[in-house]
Every structure is written in C-alpha cells, then in structure tokens.
CSV table of C-alpha atoms and ligand atoms in Angstrom, one decimal:
chain,number,residue,atom,x,y,z
Y,1239,MET,CA,-112.5,-79.4,-92.6
Y,1240,ILE,CA,-116.0,-78.7,-93.8
Y,1241,HIS,CA,-118.5,-77.2,-91.4
Y,1242,LYS,CA,-121.8,-77.2,-93.2
Y,1243,ILE,CA,-123.7,-79.6,-95.5
Y,1244,ALA,CA,-127.1,-79.1,-97.1
Y,1245,VAL,CA,-129.3,-82.0,-97.8
Y,1246,ILE,CA,-132.0,-82.0,-100.5
Y,1247,THR,CA,-134.7,-84.6,-101.4
Y,1248,SER,CA,-135.9,-84.2,-104.9
Y,1249,GLY,CA,-138.3,-85.7,-107.4
Y,1250,GLY,CA,-140.7,-88.5,-106.4
Y,1251,ASP,CA,-140.3,-89.4,-102.7
Y,1252,SER,CA,-139.3,-92.9,-101.8
Y,1253,PRO,CA,-139.5,-94.9,-98.6
Y,1254,GLY,CA,-136.1,-94.7,-96.9
Y,1255,MET,CA,-135.4,-91.1,-97.7
Y,1256,ASN,CA,-135.9,-90.2,-94.1
Y,1257,ALA,CA,-133.6,-92.9,-92.9
Y,1258,ALA,CA,-130.9,-91.4,-95.2
Y,1259,ILE,CA,-131.6,-87.9,-93.8
Y,1260,ARG,CA,-131.2,-89.3,-90.3
Y,1261,ALA,CA,-128.0,-91.1,-91.2
Y,1262,ILE,CA,-126.5,-87.9,-92.8
Y,1263,VAL,CA,-127.4,-85.7,-89.9
Y,1264,LYS,CA,-126.2,-88.1,-87.2
Y,1265,SER,CA,-123.0,-88.9,-89.0
Y,1266,ALA,CA,-122.3,-85.2,-89.8
Y,1267,ASN,CA,-123.1,-84.1,-86.4
Y,1268,TYR,CA,-120.7,-86.8,-85.0
Y,1269,HIS,CA,-118.0,-85.0,-87.0
Y,1270,ASN,CA,-119.1,-81.6,-85.8
Y,1271,ILE,CA,-120.6,-80.7,-89.1
Y,1272,GLU,CA,-123.8,-78.7,-89.2
Y,1273,VAL,CA,-126.5,-80.0,-91.6
Y,1274,TYR,CA,-129.1,-77.7,-93.2
Y,1275,GLY,CA,-132.3,-79.4,-94.5
Y,1276,VAL,CA,-133.7,-77.8,-97.7
Y,1277,GLU,CA,-137.4,-77.9,-97.7
Y,1278,GLY,CA,-139.1,-78.8,-101.0
Y,1279,GLY,CA,-136.2,-79.9,-103.3
Y,1280,TYR,CA,-134.4,-77.6,-105.7
Y,1281,GLN,CA,-137.3,-75.2,-105.6
Y,1282,GLY,CA,-136.9,-74.8,-101.9
Y,1283,LEU,CA,-133.2,-74.1,-102.4
Y,1284,ILE,CA,-134.0,-71.4,-104.9
Y,1285,GLU,CA,-136.5,-69.9,-102.5
Y,1286,ASP,CA,-134.1,-70.0,-99.5
Y,1287,LYS,CA,-136.0,-72.5,-97.5
Y,1288,LEU,CA,-133.2,-73.8,-95.4
Y,1289,SER,CA,-133.1,-74.7,-91.7
Y,1290,ILE,CA,-130.7,-76.5,-89.4
Y,1291,LEU,CA,-131.4,-80.1,-88.8
Y,1292,ARG,CA,-129.9,-81.5,-85.5
Y,1293,THR,CA,-129.7,-85.0,-84.3
Y,1294,PRO,CA,-132.8,-84.7,-82.0
Y,1295,ASP,CA,-134.8,-83.6,-85.1
Y,1296,VAL,CA,-134.1,-86.8,-86.8
Y,1297,GLU,CA,-134.1,-89.4,-84.0
Y,1298,THR,CA,-137.6,-90.8,-84.8
Y,1299,ILE,CA,-137.9,-90.5,-88.5
Y,1300,ALA,CA,-136.2,-93.7,-89.7
Y,1301,ASN,CA,-139.5,-95.6,-89.9
Y,1302,LYS,CA,-141.5,-92.9,-91.7
Y,1303,GLY,CA,-142.2,-93.1,-95.4
Y,1304,GLY,CA,-142.0,-89.9,-97.6
Y,1305,THR,CA,-139.5,-87.2,-96.8
Y,1306,ILE,CA,-139.6,-84.9,-93.9
Y,1307,LEU,CA,-137.9,-82.3,-96.1
Y,1308,LYS,CA,-140.7,-82.5,-98.7
Y,1309,THR,CA,-139.8,-82.6,-102.3
Y,1310,SER,CA,-140.7,-81.2,-105.7
Y,1311,ARG,CA,-139.9,-81.4,-109.4
Y,1312,SER,CA,-138.6,-77.9,-109.9
Y,1313,LEU,CA,-138.9,-76.3,-113.3
Y,1314,ALA,CA,-137.0,-73.2,-112.2
Y,1315,PHE,CA,-134.0,-75.2,-111.5
Y,1316,MET,CA,-133.9,-76.6,-114.9
Y,1317,ASP,CA,-133.0,-73.1,-116.2
Y,1318,GLU,CA,-129.6,-71.4,-115.5
Y,1319,PRO,CA,-130.9,-68.3,-113.7
Y,1320,GLY,CA,-132.7,-70.6,-111.2
Y,1321,ARG,CA,-129.6,-72.7,-110.7
Y,1322,LYS,CA,-127.5,-69.6,-110.2
Y,1323,GLN,CA,-130.0,-68.3,-107.6
Y,1324,ALA,CA,-129.7,-71.7,-105.8
Y,1325,VAL,CA,-125.9,-71.4,-105.7
Y,1326,ASP,CA,-126.2,-67.8,-104.4
Y,1327,VAL,CA,-128.5,-69.0,-101.6
Y,1328,LEU,CA,-125.9,-71.7,-100.6
Y,1329,ARG,CA,-123.1,-69.1,-100.6
Y,1330,ASN,CA,-125.1,-66.8,-98.4
Y,1331,TYR,CA,-125.2,-69.6,-95.8
Y,1332,GLY,CA,-121.6,-70.4,-96.3
Y,1333,ILE,CA,-122.5,-73.9,-97.5
Y,1334,ALA,CA,-120.2,-75.4,-100.1
Y,1335,ASP,CA,-121.2,-79.1,-99.7
Y,1336,VAL,CA,-124.6,-80.7,-100.7
Y,1337,ILE,CA,-126.1,-84.2,-100.7
Y,1338,VAL,CA,-128.9,-84.8,-103.1
Y,1339,ILE,CA,-131.2,-87.8,-102.6
Y,1340,GLY,CA,-133.4,-88.6,-105.5
Y,1341,GLY,CA,-133.8,-90.3,-108.9
Y,1342,GLU,CA,-132.4,-89.5,-112.4
Y,1343,GLY,CA,-133.7,-85.9,-112.7
Y,1344,SER,CA,-132.4,-85.1,-109.3
Y,1345,LEU,CA,-129.0,-86.5,-110.0
Y,1346,GLN,CA,-128.9,-84.4,-113.2
Y,1347,GLY,CA,-129.5,-81.4,-110.9
Y,1348,ALA,CA,-126.7,-82.5,-108.6
Y,1349,GLN,CA,-124.3,-82.6,-111.6
Y,1350,LYS,CA,-125.4,-79.1,-112.5
Y,1351,LEU,CA,-124.6,-77.9,-109.0
Y,1352,HIS,CA,-121.2,-79.6,-109.3
Y,1353,GLU,CA,-120.5,-77.8,-112.6
Y,1354,LEU,CA,-121.2,-74.5,-110.8
Y,1355,GLY,CA,-118.6,-75.2,-108.2
Y,1356,VAL,CA,-120.6,-76.7,-105.4
Y,1357,ARG,CA,-119.3,-79.9,-103.9
Y,1358,VAL,CA,-122.0,-82.6,-104.4
Y,1359,VAL,CA,-122.6,-86.2,-103.8
Y,1360,GLY,CA,-125.8,-87.9,-105.0
Y,1361,ILE,CA,-127.7,-90.8,-103.4
Y,1362,PRO,CA,-130.2,-92.8,-105.5
Y,1363,GLY,CA,-133.7,-92.5,-104.0
Y,1364,THR,CA,-136.5,-93.8,-106.3
Y,1365,ILE,CA,-139.0,-96.6,-106.2
Y,1366,ASP,CA,-138.5,-97.1,-109.9
Y,1367,ASN,CA,-135.0,-98.7,-109.6
Y,1368,ASP,CA,-134.3,-97.3,-113.1
Y,1369,LEU,CA,-130.7,-96.2,-112.5
Y,1370,ASP,CA,-128.4,-98.6,-114.4
Y,1371,TYR,CA,-125.3,-97.9,-112.4
Y,1372,THR,CA,-126.7,-99.3,-109.2
Y,1373,ASP,CA,-128.3,-102.6,-108.4
Y,1374,TYR,CA,-130.8,-100.9,-106.0
Y,1375,SER,CA,-132.1,-97.5,-105.2
Y,1376,ILE,CA,-133.5,-96.5,-101.8
Y,1377,GLY,CA,-137.2,-97.2,-101.8
Y,1378,PHE,CA,-137.4,-100.0,-104.4
Y,1379,ASP,CA,-137.4,-102.8,-101.9
Y,1380,THR,CA,-140.2,-101.3,-99.7
Y,1381,THR,CA,-142.3,-100.6,-102.8
Y,1382,LEU,CA,-141.8,-104.1,-104.1
Y,1383,ASN,CA,-143.0,-105.5,-100.8
Y,1384,THR,CA,-146.1,-103.3,-100.9
Y,1385,VAL,CA,-146.8,-104.5,-104.4
Y,1386,LEU,CA,-146.4,-108.2,-103.3
Y,1387,SER,CA,-148.7,-107.8,-100.3
Y,1388,SER,CA,-151.3,-105.8,-102.4
Y,1389,ILE,CA,-151.3,-108.5,-105.1
Y,1390,GLY,CA,-151.7,-111.1,-102.3
Y,1391,ARG,CA,-155.0,-109.5,-101.4
Y,1392,ILE,CA,-156.1,-109.3,-105.0
Y,1393,LYS,CA,-155.2,-113.0,-105.4
Y,1394,ASP,CA,-157.6,-113.9,-102.5
Y,1395,THR,CA,-160.5,-112.5,-104.3
Y,1396,GLY,CA,-159.3,-113.6,-107.8
Y,1397,LEU,CA,-159.0,-117.2,-106.6
Y,1398,SER,CA,-162.4,-117.1,-105.1
Y,1399,HIS,CA,-164.0,-116.0,-108.3
Y,1400,ASN,CA,-161.7,-117.7,-110.7
Y,1401,LYS,CA,-160.9,-114.3,-112.1
Y,1402,THR,CA,-158.1,-112.9,-114.1
Y,1403,THR,CA,-156.7,-109.5,-112.9
Y,1404,ILE,CA,-154.5,-107.0,-114.6
Y,1405,VAL,CA,-152.4,-105.2,-112.1
Y,1406,GLU,CA,-150.6,-102.0,-113.1
Y,1407,VAL,CA,-147.5,-101.1,-111.1
Y,1408,MET,CA,-145.3,-98.0,-111.2
Y,1409,GLY,CA,-141.7,-97.8,-112.6
Y,1410,ARG,CA,-141.9,-95.1,-115.1
Y,1411,HIS,CA,-140.0,-96.6,-118.0
Y,1412,CYS,CA,-138.4,-99.4,-116.0
Y,1413,GLY,CA,-139.9,-102.9,-115.6
Y,1414,ASP,CA,-138.0,-103.8,-112.4
Y,1415,LEU,CA,-141.0,-103.6,-110.1
Y,1416,ALA,CA,-143.0,-105.9,-112.4
Y,1417,LEU,CA,-140.1,-108.2,-113.0
Y,1418,PHE,CA,-139.2,-108.7,-109.3
Y,1419,THR,CA,-142.9,-109.1,-108.5
Y,1420,ALA,CA,-143.2,-112.0,-110.9
Y,1421,ILE,CA,-139.9,-113.6,-109.6
Y,1422,ALA,CA,-141.2,-113.2,-106.1
Y,1423,GLY,CA,-144.2,-115.3,-107.1
Y,1424,GLU,CA,-147.0,-112.8,-107.5
Y,1425,GLY,CA,-147.2,-112.3,-111.2
Y,1426,ASP,CA,-148.2,-115.1,-113.6
Y,1427,ILE,CA,-147.7,-113.0,-116.8
Y,1428,ILE,CA,-145.7,-109.8,-117.0
Y,1429,SER,CA,-145.2,-107.2,-119.6
Y,1430,THR,CA,-142.6,-104.4,-119.1
Y,1431,PRO,CA,-141.1,-101.7,-121.2
Y,1432,GLU,CA,-138.1,-103.9,-121.9
Y,1433,TYR,CA,-140.2,-106.9,-122.9
Y,1434,LYS,CA,-143.5,-105.6,-124.0
Y,1435,LEU,CA,-146.2,-108.2,-124.8
Y,1436,SER,CA,-148.9,-107.3,-127.4
Y,1437,PRO,CA,-152.4,-107.9,-126.2
Y,1438,GLU,CA,-152.4,-111.0,-128.5
Y,1439,GLN,CA,-149.3,-112.4,-126.8
Y,1440,ILE,CA,-150.8,-111.8,-123.4
Y,1441,CYS,CA,-153.9,-113.8,-124.6
Y,1442,GLU,CA,-151.7,-116.6,-125.8
Y,1443,LYS,CA,-149.9,-116.9,-122.5
Y,1444,LEU,CA,-153.2,-116.7,-120.7
Y,1445,GLN,CA,-154.5,-119.5,-122.8
Y,1446,ASP,CA,-151.6,-121.6,-121.9
Y,1447,LYS,CA,-152.1,-121.0,-118.1
Y,1448,ILE,CA,-155.9,-121.7,-118.5
Y,1449,SER,CA,-155.2,-124.9,-120.4
Y,1450,LYS,CA,-153.1,-126.0,-117.4
Y,1451,GLY,CA,-155.9,-125.3,-115.0
Y,1452,ARG,CA,-155.1,-121.7,-113.7
Y,1453,ASN,CA,-158.0,-119.5,-113.9
Y,1454,ASP,CA,-157.1,-116.8,-111.4
Y,1455,ASN,CA,-154.1,-115.3,-113.2
Y,1456,ILE,CA,-152.4,-112.0,-112.3
Y,1457,ILE,CA,-151.1,-110.0,-115.3
Y,1458,VAL,CA,-148.6,-107.4,-114.1
Y,1459,VAL,CA,-147.9,-104.6,-116.4
Y,1460,THR,CA,-145.7,-101.5,-115.9
Y,1461,GLU,CA,-147.5,-98.2,-116.0
Y,1462,ARG,CA,-147.6,-96.0,-119.2
Y,1463,MET,CA,-147.6,-99.1,-121.5
Y,1464,TYR,CA,-151.3,-99.8,-122.3
Y,1465,ASP,CA,-154.7,-98.2,-122.4
Y,1466,LEU,CA,-155.9,-100.5,-119.6
Y,1467,ASP,CA,-159.6,-100.4,-120.5
Y,1468,GLU,CA,-158.7,-101.4,-124.0
Y,1469,LEU,CA,-156.4,-104.2,-122.8
Y,1470,GLN,CA,-159.1,-105.6,-120.4
Y,1471,GLN,CA,-161.7,-105.4,-123.2
Y,1472,HIS,CA,-159.4,-107.2,-125.6
Y,1473,ILE,CA,-158.6,-110.0,-123.3
Y,1474,GLU,CA,-162.4,-110.4,-122.3
Y,1475,GLU,CA,-163.5,-110.6,-125.9
Y,1476,HIS,CA,-160.7,-112.9,-127.2
Y,1477,MET,CA,-160.7,-115.2,-124.2
Y,1478,ASN,CA,-164.4,-115.1,-123.3
Y,1479,ILE,CA,-163.5,-114.5,-119.7
Y,1480,GLU,CA,-164.2,-111.8,-117.1
Y,1481,VAL,CA,-161.2,-109.6,-116.3
Y,1482,ARG,CA,-160.7,-107.0,-113.6
Y,1483,THR,CA,-158.1,-104.2,-113.5
Y,1484,THR,CA,-156.4,-102.7,-110.5
Y,1485,VAL,CA,-154.0,-99.7,-110.7
Y,1486,LEU,CA,-152.0,-99.8,-107.5
Y,1487,GLY,CA,-151.0,-96.1,-107.9
Y,1488,PHE,CA,-149.6,-94.0,-105.0
Y,1489,ILE,CA,-150.2,-96.7,-102.4
Y,1490,GLN,CA,-146.8,-98.0,-103.7
Y,1491,ARG,CA,-144.9,-94.9,-102.9
Y,1492,GLY,CA,-145.8,-94.5,-99.2
Y,1493,GLY,CA,-145.4,-96.6,-96.2
Y,1494,GLU,CA,-142.8,-97.7,-93.6
Y,1495,PRO,CA,-139.5,-98.4,-95.3
Y,1496,SER,CA,-138.3,-102.0,-95.2
Y,1497,ALA,CA,-135.2,-103.0,-93.1
Y,1498,PHE,CA,-133.3,-103.4,-96.5
Y,1499,ASP,CA,-134.1,-99.8,-97.5
Y,1500,ARG,CA,-133.3,-98.4,-94.1
Y,1501,ILE,CA,-129.9,-100.1,-94.0
Y,1502,LEU,CA,-129.1,-99.1,-97.5
Y,1503,ALA,CA,-130.0,-95.5,-96.7
Y,1504,ASN,CA,-127.7,-95.6,-93.7
Y,1505,LYS,CA,-124.8,-97.0,-95.6
Y,1506,MET,CA,-125.2,-94.4,-98.4
Y,1507,GLY,CA,-125.9,-91.5,-96.0
Y,1508,VAL,CA,-122.7,-92.1,-94.0
Y,1509,LYS,CA,-120.7,-92.7,-97.1
Y,1510,ALA,CA,-121.9,-89.4,-98.6
Y,1511,VAL,CA,-120.8,-87.5,-95.6
Y,1512,GLN,CA,-117.4,-89.2,-95.6
Y,1513,MET,CA,-116.9,-88.5,-99.3
Y,1514,LEU,CA,-117.6,-84.8,-98.8
Y,1515,MET,CA,-115.2,-84.7,-95.8
Y,1516,GLU,CA,-112.5,-86.1,-98.1
Y,1517,GLY,CA,-113.2,-83.4,-100.6
Y,1518,GLU,CA,-114.8,-85.6,-103.2
Y,1519,SER,CA,-117.5,-84.2,-105.4
Y,1520,GLY,CA,-119.5,-85.0,-108.6
Y,1521,TYR,CA,-120.3,-88.6,-107.6
Y,1522,ALA,CA,-123.4,-90.8,-107.2
Y,1523,ILE,CA,-123.2,-93.5,-104.6
Y,1524,GLY,CA,-124.6,-96.9,-105.6
Y,1525,ILE,CA,-124.5,-100.6,-104.7
Y,1526,LYS,CA,-123.2,-103.3,-106.9
Y,1527,SER,CA,-122.8,-107.0,-105.9
Y,1528,ASN,CA,-123.5,-105.9,-102.3
Y,1529,GLN,CA,-120.6,-103.4,-102.3
Y,1530,LEU,CA,-121.0,-99.6,-102.1
Y,1531,ILE,CA,-119.7,-97.9,-105.2
Y,1532,GLN,CA,-119.2,-94.4,-106.3
Y,1533,LYS,CA,-119.8,-93.4,-109.9
Y,1534,ASP,CA,-118.8,-90.2,-111.6
Y,1535,LEU,CA,-122.1,-88.3,-112.0
Y,1536,LYS,CA,-121.4,-87.0,-115.5
Y,1537,THR,CA,-120.2,-90.4,-116.8
Y,1538,MET,CA,-123.2,-92.1,-115.2
Y,1539,LEU,CA,-125.7,-89.6,-116.8
Y,1540,ASP,CA,-123.9,-89.7,-120.2
Y,1541,GLU,CA,-123.8,-93.5,-120.2
Y,1542,LYS,CA,-127.4,-93.9,-119.0
Y,1543,THR,CA,-129.5,-96.1,-121.2
Y,1544,ASP,CA,-132.7,-97.8,-120.3
Y,1545,LYS,CA,-131.9,-100.3,-117.6
Y,1546,GLN,CA,-132.0,-103.9,-118.9
Y,1547,PRO,CA,-132.7,-106.8,-116.5
Y,1548,SER,CA,-129.7,-109.0,-115.9
Y,1549,TYR,CA,-129.4,-112.3,-117.5
Y,1550,ASP,CA,-129.7,-114.0,-114.1
Y,1551,LEU,CA,-133.0,-112.3,-113.4
Y,1552,LEU,CA,-134.4,-113.3,-116.8
Y,1553,GLU,CA,-133.2,-116.9,-116.2
Y,1554,LEU,CA,-135.0,-116.9,-112.9
Y,1555,LEU,CA,-138.2,-115.6,-114.5
Y,1556,LEU,CA,-138.0,-118.2,-117.2
Y,1557,HIS,CA,-137.8,-121.0,-114.7
Y,1558,THR,CA,-140.3,-119.8,-112.2
Y,1559,THR,CA,-143.3,-118.3,-114.0
K,2657,F6P,O1,-140.5,-91.8,-110.1
K,2657,F6P,C1,-141.4,-92.2,-109.1
K,2657,F6P,C2,-142.8,-92.2,-109.7
K,2657,F6P,O2,-143.6,-92.8,-108.6
K,2657,F6P,C3,-143.0,-93.1,-110.9
K,2657,F6P,O3,-143.1,-94.5,-110.6
K,2657,F6P,C4,-144.2,-92.5,-111.4
K,2657,F6P,O4,-144.3,-92.7,-112.8
K,2657,F6P,C5,-144.1,-91.1,-111.1
K,2657,F6P,O5,-143.2,-91.0,-110.0
K,2657,F6P,C6,-145.3,-90.3,-110.7
K,2657,F6P,O6,-145.0,-89.0,-110.6
K,2657,F6P,P1,-145.9,-87.9,-110.0
K,2657,F6P,O7,-145.8,-88.0,-108.5
K,2657,F6P,O8,-145.3,-86.6,-110.5
K,2657,F6P,O9,-147.3,-88.1,-110.5
C-alpha cells in the first residue's frame, strides 16, 4: 500500500490542470494516501518546494485556469545532477510515487524519474494537443473554445468592414488548434505546420473565396510559421485589399476550463492514482476513441513523430471549408 504521492505540473500551464489536481487529491485521500503538491514544476522539486495538499485545499479549484501548483520549464532538471537532487528530495519525504501533468517535455522528465527508480505516471496537459498517442490532452478543448469565441468577435468587425484578417493561434509545431478551428466553422483558410501554404497559395485561395463573394475571410495560421508583417503585406500587395492581423497569444492559455477538459482531467487523475496503487510505473495516460489508455512512456517518446491529422478530420475539412 502506498502512503504518499507527489503531484507536479510542468511546462506550459493548461486549463484543466487544476481539475486534475483536485481529482488526484480527492481520490488519493479517499484511499488514505497523502498527496504532496510540488510548487513550480521540476524546478520546485529540486528546490524542495513540497507541501501537503488535502481535500479542503482543492475543493474549489476545478473551475480555475492555470495551475495552483505553478509551473516552470526547468533547465536544471535536464541535467543529471538536478534530477538526482530531485530524487533525493522525494526520498527525504518518503515519497516513491509521482504524477506529472504536462506536455512532451514534462513527460520526458517523468520518464527520467522512472529510470531513476521513482514510480511515475504521466497525464497529458497541454493546449497544443501535439502528443500523438492520445486524441486529446487536457486544455486543448478549452483553448479551442477560446479561439472560436475570439474569432467570432474578430468576424463581427471583419464582416462590417469587408476585411480579411490573419489570426495566429498557438500550437507550437502542431496544427490541431488551427485545424479544429476551421472544422468548427471559424477559419476560411488555414495553414498549419503539417500543411503549410505559401503566401502565393494563400492568395490563390483568397481569390477563390472573393470570387464567390466572400470578402471578410479569416486566415488561421499556426504560430512560428510566418513573419506575419511580411505575410500581411504580401497579401495586401498581391490582392489589392486591406488585411489586418491578430495574434491571439496568451489569452488562449488562460480561462475557465471547459466541461470536457474537467471531465477528462477527472478521468485521468483518478486513473493515475489507481495505476500507482497497483504498482504500475512508466506510463502516460491517454484517451483514444473515447477510451482511457495507458502507453509506455519510453515507447511513446521514442515513437513520437509530429502529430498528423487523421484522415477523417482532413475529409471533414475538405468538405466544410
Ligand atoms: O506549449 C504551450 C504553449 O502555449 C505553446 O502553444 C506556445 O508555443 C508556448 O507554450 C509558449 O511558451 P512560453 O509560455 O514559454 O512563452
């Protein structure tokens, strides 16, 4: 029987992380397991920033964005001495079991802890949805909804002025946010890392829309792909139209988590506690075809390639944009 679990949120925060923390604490406490919250990700672990989290501490956090534990992208944990220090800290507290909530880099850290003999389960928490082994990560749905409602506002003014707008969304190297935005009806033209359009191709598509009477088009692009000033200028000059650009930025990462993300967080949080209770370690929890799955962390990280949109999604996009 395990008596203590540490929980860490790491990397970029995502809406729903708090719901996962709540589920972990409540489910662990139900089984008489004590939970230690690590403040500030792996860096906080190295610096011995642990404190007990009890059910009353987490009762009211499910609707809060961000992470009450705070987070970081720790450079020290990338080196062996930092990791060994982290393991020593855990040993001093008598903690052998850890749950890590975060994206790819955080799950890499989880695997490193596993290799050092700590029992670890990872939960995917990232707005980017860039982990190939799982259909959804906690936070993606909320961010997608934020993007949709933000573009809705941009459209009101674009329509009033017959103006084309470039909207840059997050996603790091993954186009899911842009792709799902278009499928949900808020992107007329999209360009993602997986299917990058040249400025000329964007103009061609725009010409097609304009010839069909659409003058208020939204061009959704994934971050890090273009110099947006250059792209705007290119379109304006080649199409002889006025274009505006909006970078949605960090507005996408905050906010109240959606029902979907909260429920996903609960499912994954409870499963993580169960897995540790059963002595399992070195896994990442995911969801495929609406079923929770567990994937060996090392295999997942070794196999990881850039996530490709499924054929079904591309078909949907083809028929609806
Ligand atoms: O991974 C989440 C994310 O928000 C990405 O979409 C974005 O590229 C990155 O984090 C921004 O990172 P930072 O908060 O370090 O600027």
